[in-house]
Amino acid sequence: MAVSLTHRKHTASKTASRLRRQLRVRKKIFGDPSRPRLVVTKSARHISAQVIDDTVGRTLASASTMESTLRVADGDKSDKAKEVGKAIADRAKAAGVTQVVFDRAGHKYHGRIAALADGARDGGLGF
């Protein structure tokens, strides 16, 4: 299947716009030991989340729909995103983190991004 040039140009501009938004927000958001950064990465099929301490550049906890336990979860992609949010909250609490700064990485706060955030709040993370 051939992809038209206008489609590629539109996709490239959407990606560039998201990256500009991401950089603009990242100027203000910084994860420190008391409130690490919860960053969300989204693709067409999967979603993942990491809790990162930016002072040392270390990932404290992570969860993804690519894991075998979350891959078999029932429901649509938003339901799976909510399960990822609950999993990241449990793993972050096990690492001693209760408060985070939410980094949506330039994505709009709706759909799967909002579902992940709601799942993390339901799991006990505060932000």
C-alpha positions as semicolon CSV with decimal commas, in nm:
position;residue;x (nm);y (nm);z (nm)
1;M;0,000;0,000;0,000
2;A;0,148;0,331;-0,105
3;V;0,133;0,626;0,131
4;S;0,074;0,966;-0,021
5;L;0,321;1,244;0,040
6;T;0,054;1,462;0,198
7;H;-0,015;1,190;0,454
8;R;0,354;1,166;0,546
9;K;0,380;1,544;0,568
10;H;0,074;1,558;0,796
11;T;0,213;1,282;1,020
12;A;0,551;1,452;1,038
13;S;0,393;1,785;1,133
14;K;0,178;1,618;1,402
15;T;0,487;1,451;1,548
16;A;0,685;1,773;1,533
17;S;0,402;1,961;1,705
18;R;0,385;1,700;1,984
19;L;0,762;1,721;2,033
20;R;0,743;2,103;2,052
21;R;0,470;2,074;2,317
22;Q;0,678;1,817;2,503
23;L;0,984;2,043;2,514
24;R;0,775;2,342;2,621
25;V;0,627;2,149;2,913
26;R;0,958;1,983;3,009
27;K;1,110;2,327;3,071
28;K;0,880;2,355;3,372
29;I;0,853;1,994;3,491
30;F;1,143;1,835;3,681
31;G;1,140;1,520;3,891
32;D;1,330;1,538;4,219
33;P;1,364;1,277;4,496
34;S;1,059;1,407;4,684
35;R;0,837;1,422;4,370
36;P;0,975;1,218;4,078
37;R;0,836;1,256;3,727
38;L;0,572;1,013;3,597
39;V;0,623;1,015;3,220
40;V;0,381;0,848;2,977
41;T;0,486;0,703;2,641
42;K;0,214;0,612;2,394
43;S;0,211;0,427;2,063
44;A;-0,081;0,318;1,847
45;R;-0,107;-0,016;2,030
46;H;0,078;0,014;2,362
47;I;0,124;0,256;2,650
48;S;0,398;0,265;2,911
49;A;0,481;0,472;3,216
50;Q;0,799;0,537;3,412
51;V;0,868;0,711;3,741
52;I;1,198;0,896;3,698
53;D;1,420;1,086;3,942
54;D;1,576;1,350;3,715
55;T;1,845;1,455;3,965
56;V;2,029;1,125;3,913
57;G;1,860;1,016;3,589
58;R;1,730;0,693;3,737
59;T;1,406;0,506;3,668
60;L;1,243;0,410;3,998
61;A;0,946;0,215;3,859
62;S;0,796;0,124;3,524
63;A;0,490;-0,050;3,378
64;S;0,374;-0,121;3,024
65;T;0,107;-0,303;2,827
66;M;0,391;-0,499;2,667
67;E;0,440;-0,694;2,991
68;S;0,291;-1,042;2,988
69;T;0,071;-0,975;3,293
70;L;-0,083;-0,661;3,142
71;R;-0,088;-0,781;2,781
72;V;-0,363;-1,035;2,855
73;A;-0,587;-0,783;3,036
74;D;-0,942;-0,762;2,903
75;G;-1,102;-0,450;2,761
76;D;-1,010;-0,177;2,519
77;K;-0,690;0,028;2,515
78;S;-0,824;0,276;2,771
79;D;-0,899;-0,007;3,015
80;K;-0,548;-0,142;2,967
81;A;-0,407;0,208;3,025
82;K;-0,594;0,225;3,355
83;E;-0,440;-0,110;3,455
84;V;-0,095;0,027;3,368
85;G;-0,170;0,325;3,593
86;K;-0,261;0,097;3,883
87;A;0,052;-0,113;3,825
88;I;0,282;0,190;3,817
89;A;0,123;0,319;4,138
90;D;0,186;-0,012;4,316
91;R;0,545;-0,029;4,196
92;A;0,613;0,335;4,281
93;K;0,475;0,288;4,632
94;A;0,700;-0,018;4,670
95;A;0,993;0,208;4,576
96;G;0,886;0,460;4,843
97;V;0,719;0,716;4,613
98;T;0,377;0,861;4,702
99;Q;0,380;1,196;4,514
100;V;0,477;1,246;4,148
101;V;0,479;1,515;3,882
102;F;0,272;1,404;3,581
103;D;0,446;1,444;3,244
104;R;0,207;1,372;2,956
105;A;0,492;1,412;2,701
106;G;0,304;1,652;2,476
107;H;-0,006;1,433;2,443
108;K;-0,352;1,571;2,507
109;Y;-0,491;1,488;2,850
110;H;-0,780;1,268;2,742
111;G;-0,844;0,908;2,642
112;R;-0,564;0,670;2,733
113;I;-0,348;0,939;2,897
114;A;-0,632;1,041;3,132
115;A;-0,718;0,674;3,198
116;L;-0,359;0,603;3,301
117;A;-0,358;0,906;3,531
118;D;-0,690;0,799;3,687
119;G;-0,554;0,448;3,741
120;A;-0,243;0,587;3,909
121;R;-0,458;0,805;4,137
122;D;-0,681;0,506;4,219
123;G;-0,366;0,312;4,303
124;G;-0,262;0,576;4,557
125;L;-0,023;0,807;4,373
126;G;-0,076;1,176;4,430
127;F;-0,025;1,450;4,171
